[in-house]
CSV table of C-alpha atoms in Angstrom, one decimal:
chain,number,residue,atom,x,y,z
A,1,MET,CA,0.5,0.0,0.6
A,2,PRO,CA,1.4,3.3,-1.3
A,3,ARG,CA,2.8,5.2,2.1
A,4,THR,CA,1.3,8.8,2.7
A,5,ASN,CA,4.3,11.2,3.6
A,6,LEU,CA,5.9,14.7,3.7
A,7,SER,CA,9.4,13.2,3.2
A,8,SER,CA,12.0,10.7,3.3
A,9,GLN,CA,12.8,10.9,7.3
A,10,PRO,CA,13.4,7.2,8.5
A,11,ALA,CA,10.0,6.4,9.9
A,12,SER,CA,9.3,4.9,13.6
A,13,THR,CA,10.9,1.6,14.7
A,14,ALA,CA,7.0,0.4,15.5
A,15,ALA,CA,6.4,0.9,11.6
A,16,SER,CA,7.4,-3.0,10.2
A,17,SER,CA,4.9,-4.1,13.1
A,18,ARG,CA,1.6,-2.2,12.4
A,19,SER,CA,2.2,-3.4,8.8
A,20,GLU,CA,1.8,-7.2,9.6
A,21,HIS,CA,-1.1,-6.1,11.8
A,22,HIS,CA,-2.3,-5.5,8.7
A,23,ALA,CA,-1.5,-8.1,6.0
A,24,GLY,CA,-4.6,-9.9,5.7
A,25,GLY,CA,-7.3,-6.7,5.0
A,26,GLY,CA,-8.7,-2.9,5.8
A,27,LEU,CA,-9.8,-0.7,7.9
A,28,CYS,CA,-10.8,2.8,6.8
A,29,ALA,CA,-11.3,5.4,9.3
A,30,ILE,CA,-13.0,9.1,8.6
A,31,HIS,CA,-12.2,12.3,10.5
A,32,GLN,CA,-11.7,16.1,9.6
A,33,PRO,CA,-8.4,17.2,9.5
A,34,ASN,CA,-7.6,18.3,13.2
A,35,LEU,CA,-4.5,20.9,13.2
A,36,SER,CA,-2.3,18.5,15.6
A,37,PRO,CA,-4.6,16.4,16.4
A,38,ARG,CA,-5.0,14.8,20.0
A,39,LEU,CA,-3.1,11.8,20.6
A,40,HIS,CA,-5.7,9.8,20.1
A,41,THR,CA,-8.1,10.9,17.1
A,42,LEU,CA,-4.1,10.1,16.0
A,43,ALA,CA,-3.8,6.8,17.5
A,44,LYS,CA,-7.0,5.5,15.3
A,45,LEU,CA,-5.9,7.0,12.2
A,46,PHE,CA,-2.6,5.4,12.7
A,47,ALA,CA,-4.6,2.4,13.4
A,48,ALA,CA,-6.3,2.1,10.0
A,49,ASP,CA,-5.4,1.9,6.4
A,50,PHE,CA,-6.7,4.8,4.5
A,51,TRP,CA,-7.5,7.7,6.7
A,52,ILE,CA,-10.6,9.4,4.2
A,53,VAL,CA,-10.5,13.4,5.2
A,54,LEU,CA,-14.0,14.9,5.9
A,55,ASP,CA,-13.5,17.8,4.1
A,56,ASP,CA,-16.5,18.1,2.5
A,57,VAL,CA,-18.7,19.2,6.3
A,58,GLN,CA,-19.6,22.5,7.5
A,59,PHE,CA,-16.1,24.4,9.4
A,60,ALA,CA,-17.2,24.8,13.3
A,61,ARG,CA,-15.1,26.8,14.6
A,62,ARG,CA,-14.9,25.1,18.3
A,63,ASP,CA,-13.9,22.2,17.1
A,64,TYR,CA,-10.0,21.5,16.5
A,65,GLN,CA,-10.1,21.7,12.7
A,66,HIS,CA,-8.0,25.0,13.4
A,67,ARG,CA,-7.0,25.1,16.5
A,68,THR,CA,-4.9,23.2,19.4
A,69,ARG,CA,-4.1,23.1,23.0
A,70,LEU,CA,0.1,23.1,23.0
A,71,ALA,CA,1.3,22.0,26.2
A,72,ALA,CA,4.3,22.4,28.2
A,73,LEU,CA,7.0,19.9,28.5
A,74,SER,CA,7.1,19.1,32.4
A,75,ASP,CA,3.7,20.0,33.1
A,76,PRO,CA,0.3,18.4,31.1
A,77,GLN,CA,-2.1,20.8,33.3
A,78,SER,CA,0.3,24.4,31.9
A,79,ARG,CA,-1.9,24.7,27.6
A,80,GLN,CA,-2.1,27.2,26.1
A,81,TRP,CA,-4.2,27.3,22.6
A,82,LEU,CA,-3.3,27.5,18.6
A,83,SER,CA,-5.1,28.9,16.2
A,84,ILE,CA,-5.0,30.1,12.8
A,85,PRO,CA,-7.8,32.5,12.6
A,86,THR,CA,-10.4,31.5,10.0
A,87,HIS,CA,-12.4,33.9,7.5
A,88,LEU,CA,-15.7,31.9,6.4
A,89,PRO,CA,-16.0,33.1,3.1
A,90,ARG,CA,-20.0,31.6,3.1
A,91,GLY,CA,-20.1,31.7,6.8
A,92,ARG,CA,-21.4,29.3,8.9
A,93,GLN,CA,-22.4,27.3,5.0
A,94,THR,CA,-18.7,27.5,4.4
A,95,VAL,CA,-17.4,23.1,4.3
A,96,LEU,CA,-14.2,23.6,5.3
A,97,ARG,CA,-12.3,22.6,2.1
A,98,GLU,CA,-13.4,26.1,1.3
A,99,ALA,CA,-11.8,28.2,4.7
A,100,LEU,CA,-9.6,30.9,4.5
A,101,MET,CA,-6.2,31.2,6.8
A,102,ALA,CA,-6.8,34.6,7.4
A,103,GLU,CA,-3.9,35.5,8.2
A,104,PRO,CA,-1.5,33.2,6.3
A,105,VAL,CA,2.5,34.5,7.0
A,106,ARG,CA,1.6,35.6,10.4
A,107,SER,CA,-0.4,32.6,11.6
A,108,GLY,CA,2.8,30.3,9.9
A,109,ARG,CA,5.5,32.9,12.4
A,110,ARG,CA,3.0,32.0,14.9
A,111,THR,CA,3.1,28.1,14.3
A,112,ALA,CA,6.0,28.2,14.3
A,113,ARG,CA,7.6,30.0,17.3
A,114,MET,CA,5.2,28.6,20.5
A,115,VAL,CA,5.8,24.6,19.0
A,116,GLN,CA,9.9,25.3,19.2
A,117,TRP,CA,8.2,27.7,22.2
A,118,TYR,CA,7.1,24.3,24.2
A,119,TYR,CA,9.6,21.9,22.6
A,120,GLY,CA,12.2,23.1,21.2
A,121,ALA,CA,13.8,22.5,24.3
A,122,GLY,CA,12.9,18.5,24.3
A,123,PRO,CA,15.7,15.4,23.7
A,124,HIS,CA,13.3,14.8,20.5
A,125,TRP,CA,13.3,18.0,19.2
A,126,PRO,CA,15.3,17.0,16.9
A,127,VAL,CA,13.2,14.5,15.4
A,128,LEU,CA,10.9,16.8,14.8
A,129,SER,CA,12.0,19.6,13.7
A,130,GLY,CA,13.5,19.5,9.8
A,131,GLU,CA,9.6,17.5,9.1
A,132,LEU,CA,7.9,20.7,10.6
A,133,GLU,CA,9.8,23.1,8.0
A,134,ARG,CA,7.1,21.7,5.7
A,135,VAL,CA,4.7,22.4,6.7
A,136,LEU,CA,5.0,25.9,7.4
A,137,ARG,CA,6.2,26.4,3.6
A,138,LEU,CA,2.5,25.3,2.7
A,139,PHE,CA,0.7,28.7,4.9
A,140,THR,CA,2.5,30.5,2.3
A,141,ALA,CA,1.6,27.5,-0.6
A,142,THR,CA,-1.7,28.0,-0.2
A,143,ASP,CA,-4.3,29.8,1.7
A,144,ARG,CA,-6.5,26.8,2.7
A,145,THR,CA,-6.8,26.3,6.9
A,146,ALA,CA,-7.7,22.2,5.7
A,147,VAL,CA,-5.2,22.4,3.4
A,148,VAL,CA,-2.2,23.0,7.4
A,149,ALA,CA,-4.9,20.9,9.3
A,150,GLU,CA,-4.2,18.0,6.8
A,151,ALA,CA,-0.5,18.3,7.2
A,152,SER,CA,-0.1,18.6,10.3
A,153,THR,CA,-1.6,15.6,10.7
A,154,VAL,CA,0.0,13.6,8.5
A,155,LEU,CA,3.4,14.8,9.6
A,156,LEU,CA,2.9,13.7,13.0
A,157,LEU,CA,1.3,9.9,11.3
A,158,ASP,CA,4.6,10.2,9.2
A,159,LEU,CA,7.1,10.4,12.6
A,160,LEU,CA,5.0,7.4,13.8
A,161,GLY,CA,5.6,5.0,10.8
A,162,TRP,CA,2.3,4.7,9.2
A,163,GLN,CA,2.2,3.4,6.5
A,164,GLY,CA,-1.9,4.1,5.2
A,165,ARG,CA,-3.2,6.6,2.2
A,166,VAL,CA,-5.1,9.3,2.4
A,167,LEU,CA,-8.5,10.3,1.0
A,168,HIS,CA,-10.8,13.2,0.3
A,169,SER,CA,-14.8,13.1,1.3
A,170,SER,CA,-15.2,15.2,-1.6
A,171,ASP,CA,-13.5,12.6,-4.2
A,172,LEU,CA,-15.7,10.0,-3.9
A,173,PRO,CA,-19.4,9.1,-4.5
A,174,SER,CA,-21.4,9.0,-1.3
A,175,ARG,CA,-25.0,9.4,0.1
A,176,PRO,CA,-26.1,12.2,2.1
A,177,GLU,CA,-27.3,10.5,5.1
A,178,ARG,CA,-24.5,10.7,7.3
A,179,SER,CA,-24.1,6.7,8.8
A,180,GLN,CA,-24.8,6.1,5.1
A,181,ARG,CA,-21.9,8.1,4.4
A,182,LEU,CA,-19.2,6.6,6.1
A,183,ALA,CA,-20.6,3.0,4.8
A,184,ASP,CA,-20.6,4.0,1.4
A,185,LEU,CA,-16.4,6.7,2.1
A,186,THR,CA,-15.8,3.2,3.4
A,187,HIS,CA,-17.2,1.1,0.2
A,188,ALA,CA,-15.3,3.5,-1.9
A,189,THR,CA,-12.2,2.5,-0.7
A,190,GLY,CA,-12.2,-1.3,-1.6
A,191,CYS,CA,-11.4,-1.9,2.6
A,192,HIS,CA,-13.4,-4.4,4.7
A,193,GLY,CA,-14.7,-1.9,7.6
A,194,TYR,CA,-15.0,1.0,9.2
A,195,LEU,CA,-12.5,2.1,12.2
A,196,CYS,CA,-15.1,4.0,14.5
A,197,GLY,CA,-14.4,6.1,17.9
A,198,PRO,CA,-17.0,5.9,21.1
A,199,GLY,CA,-19.0,8.6,19.8
A,200,GLY,CA,-19.7,7.4,16.7
A,201,MET,CA,-20.7,4.4,17.6
A,202,ASN,CA,-23.7,6.3,19.7
A,203,TYR,CA,-25.9,7.7,16.8
A,204,LEU,CA,-24.7,4.5,13.9
A,205,ASP,CA,-26.7,3.3,12.1
A,206,HIS,CA,-25.4,-0.4,10.7
A,207,GLN,CA,-27.8,-1.1,8.0
A,208,PRO,CA,-26.4,0.8,5.6
A,209,PHE,CA,-22.3,-0.9,6.3
A,210,LEU,CA,-24.5,-4.2,6.4
A,211,GLU,CA,-26.0,-3.6,2.4
A,212,HIS,CA,-22.0,-2.9,1.3
A,213,HIS,CA,-20.2,-5.8,3.3
A,214,LEU,CA,-18.4,-3.9,5.5
A,215,THR,CA,-17.6,-4.9,9.4
A,216,VAL,CA,-18.3,-2.4,12.1
A,217,THR,CA,-14.3,-1.7,14.2
A,218,ALA,CA,-14.9,-0.1,18.0
A,219,PHE,CA,-11.9,2.0,18.4
A,220,ALA,CA,-11.3,3.1,21.8
A,221,ALA,CA,-8.2,4.2,23.8
A,222,PRO,CA,-6.5,3.7,27.3
A,223,GLU,CA,-6.8,6.8,29.7
A,224,HIS,CA,-3.8,6.0,31.7
A,225,GLY,CA,-0.2,6.3,31.1
A,226,ILE,CA,0.5,8.1,27.9
A,227,TRP,CA,-3.3,8.1,27.1
A,228,GLU,CA,-3.2,10.5,29.9
A,229,SER,CA,-4.5,14.4,28.3
A,230,SER,CA,-5.1,12.9,24.9
A,231,ARG,CA,-8.7,13.9,24.2
A,232,GLU,CA,-6.6,18.0,25.4
A,233,ILE,CA,-3.8,17.6,24.2
A,234,SER,CA,-2.4,17.6,21.0
A,235,ALA,CA,0.1,14.7,20.0
A,236,LEU,CA,2.6,16.4,20.2
A,237,TRP,CA,3.1,16.8,23.2
A,238,ALA,CA,3.5,12.7,23.4
A,239,LEU,CA,6.0,13.1,20.7
A,240,MET,CA,8.0,15.1,22.6
A,241,ARG,CA,8.3,13.5,26.1
A,242,HIS,CA,8.4,9.7,25.1
A,243,GLY,CA,9.4,10.4,21.4
A,244,PRO,CA,8.2,9.0,17.9
A,245,ASP,CA,9.3,5.3,18.7
A,246,ALA,CA,8.2,4.5,21.8
A,247,VAL,CA,4.8,6.3,20.9
A,248,GLY,CA,4.8,4.0,18.1
A,249,THR,CA,5.2,1.1,20.0
A,250,SER,CA,1.7,1.7,22.0
A,251,LEU,CA,0.6,3.0,19.3
A,252,THR,CA,1.1,-0.3,17.7
A,253,ARG,CA,-0.4,-2.4,20.3
A,254,LEU,CA,-3.2,-0.9,20.4
A,255,ALA,CA,-3.4,-1.1,16.5
A,256,VAL,CA,-3.1,-5.0,17.5
A,257,THR,CA,-5.4,-5.5,19.7
A,258,THR,CA,-7.9,-3.4,18.3
A,259,ALA,CA,-10.5,-6.7,17.5
A,260,PRO,CA,-13.0,-6.5,14.5
A,261,ARG,CA,-16.8,-6.7,15.9
A,262,ARG,CA,-18.2,-8.6,13.4
A,263,LEU,CA,-21.7,-7.4,12.3
A,264,PRO,CA,-25.0,-9.5,11.0
A,265,SER,CA,-24.9,-11.0,8.0
A,266,PRO,CA,-26.3,-8.4,4.7
A,267,LYS,CA,-29.1,-8.4,3.6
A,268,PRO,CA,-29.5,-7.8,0.1
A,269,PRO,CA,-27.9,-4.8,-1.2
A,270,VAL,CA,-31.3,-2.6,-3.5
A,271,THR,CA,-29.7,-1.5,-6.9
A,272,SER,CA,-29.9,2.1,-7.4
A,273,GLY,CA,-27.7,4.8,-9.4
A,274,PHE,CA,-25.3,4.9,-6.8
A,275,ASP,CA,-24.7,2.1,-6.5
A,276,ALA,CA,-23.8,1.9,-10.7
A,277,ALA,CA,-21.2,4.6,-9.9
A,278,MET,CA,-19.6,2.5,-7.5
A,279,THR,CA,-19.3,-1.0,-9.9
A,280,GLY,CA,-17.5,1.9,-11.8
A,281,LEU,CA,-15.5,3.3,-8.7
A,282,ASP,CA,-14.9,-1.4,-7.6
A,283,GLY,CA,-14.1,-1.4,-12.0
A,284,ALA,CA,-11.2,0.7,-11.7
A,285,ARG,CA,-10.0,0.0,-9.0
A,286,LYS,CA,-9.7,-3.4,-10.0
A,287,THR,CA,-8.4,-2.7,-13.0
A,288,ALA,CA,-6.0,-0.3,-11.9
A,289,THR,CA,-4.6,-3.0,-8.1
A,290,GLU,CA,-4.0,-5.5,-11.7
A,291,GLU,CA,-1.7,-3.4,-13.8
A,292,THR,CA,0.0,-2.4,-10.4
A,293,GLY,CA,0.3,-6.4,-10.2
């Protein structure tokens, strides 16, 4: 499976064991782009073979799409928001891929300054600093907040040795109902299952997954050790405090022990215009697989 990364930086030593875990099948995670995401979010993406960036949903200022909490290495309770001021051209109707950085140059400088202030004195800073430059350059190469947020996530996944692929929901066919859409997007990747966090499990309708012959895998991160505050602060803290190898080992262990929860046998799918579109996508995917051998 092609690797999506920002550089040729050697991957974490956790990469080889994680590749063996997914050799027999595929899981898909679907999540909005977050700026330097929290560890529990990063862990879910790391456990998947595909990350579908949910880039065509409504931008939410109270979410983590343009901001993250940095925490001091010596005290994770000492925190500060790092935010990218963002303009919404269509007001509340603006979707993520349309959101624009209001002050890209200034935001890039502030991001560089704050990240170095919090983590520059740590022993693992050299691993991050060179790679961080690739993300910082995007502040002058694009005006899109989501592009920077996605790149900041891929950077962390690369440091951990992730071997997956990144796709975008805006490029894939799907129907509008929430659970139906998640099932359609997962099916479009060719994966056998959808990786679902605790919040999603509360509302998920399984029927659309049954129709696509998909499994649903419940994913939840622990609450102790490096996972303390993992739902509140950026994963940068754990990576810079413990190092990519140690964090990668913990994430690999969690990915390996995340067991698929198989659903009952599916009912026959209903034929529709969408099914015809998916048939065409399946054919293209099969052809591509045959050509790459």
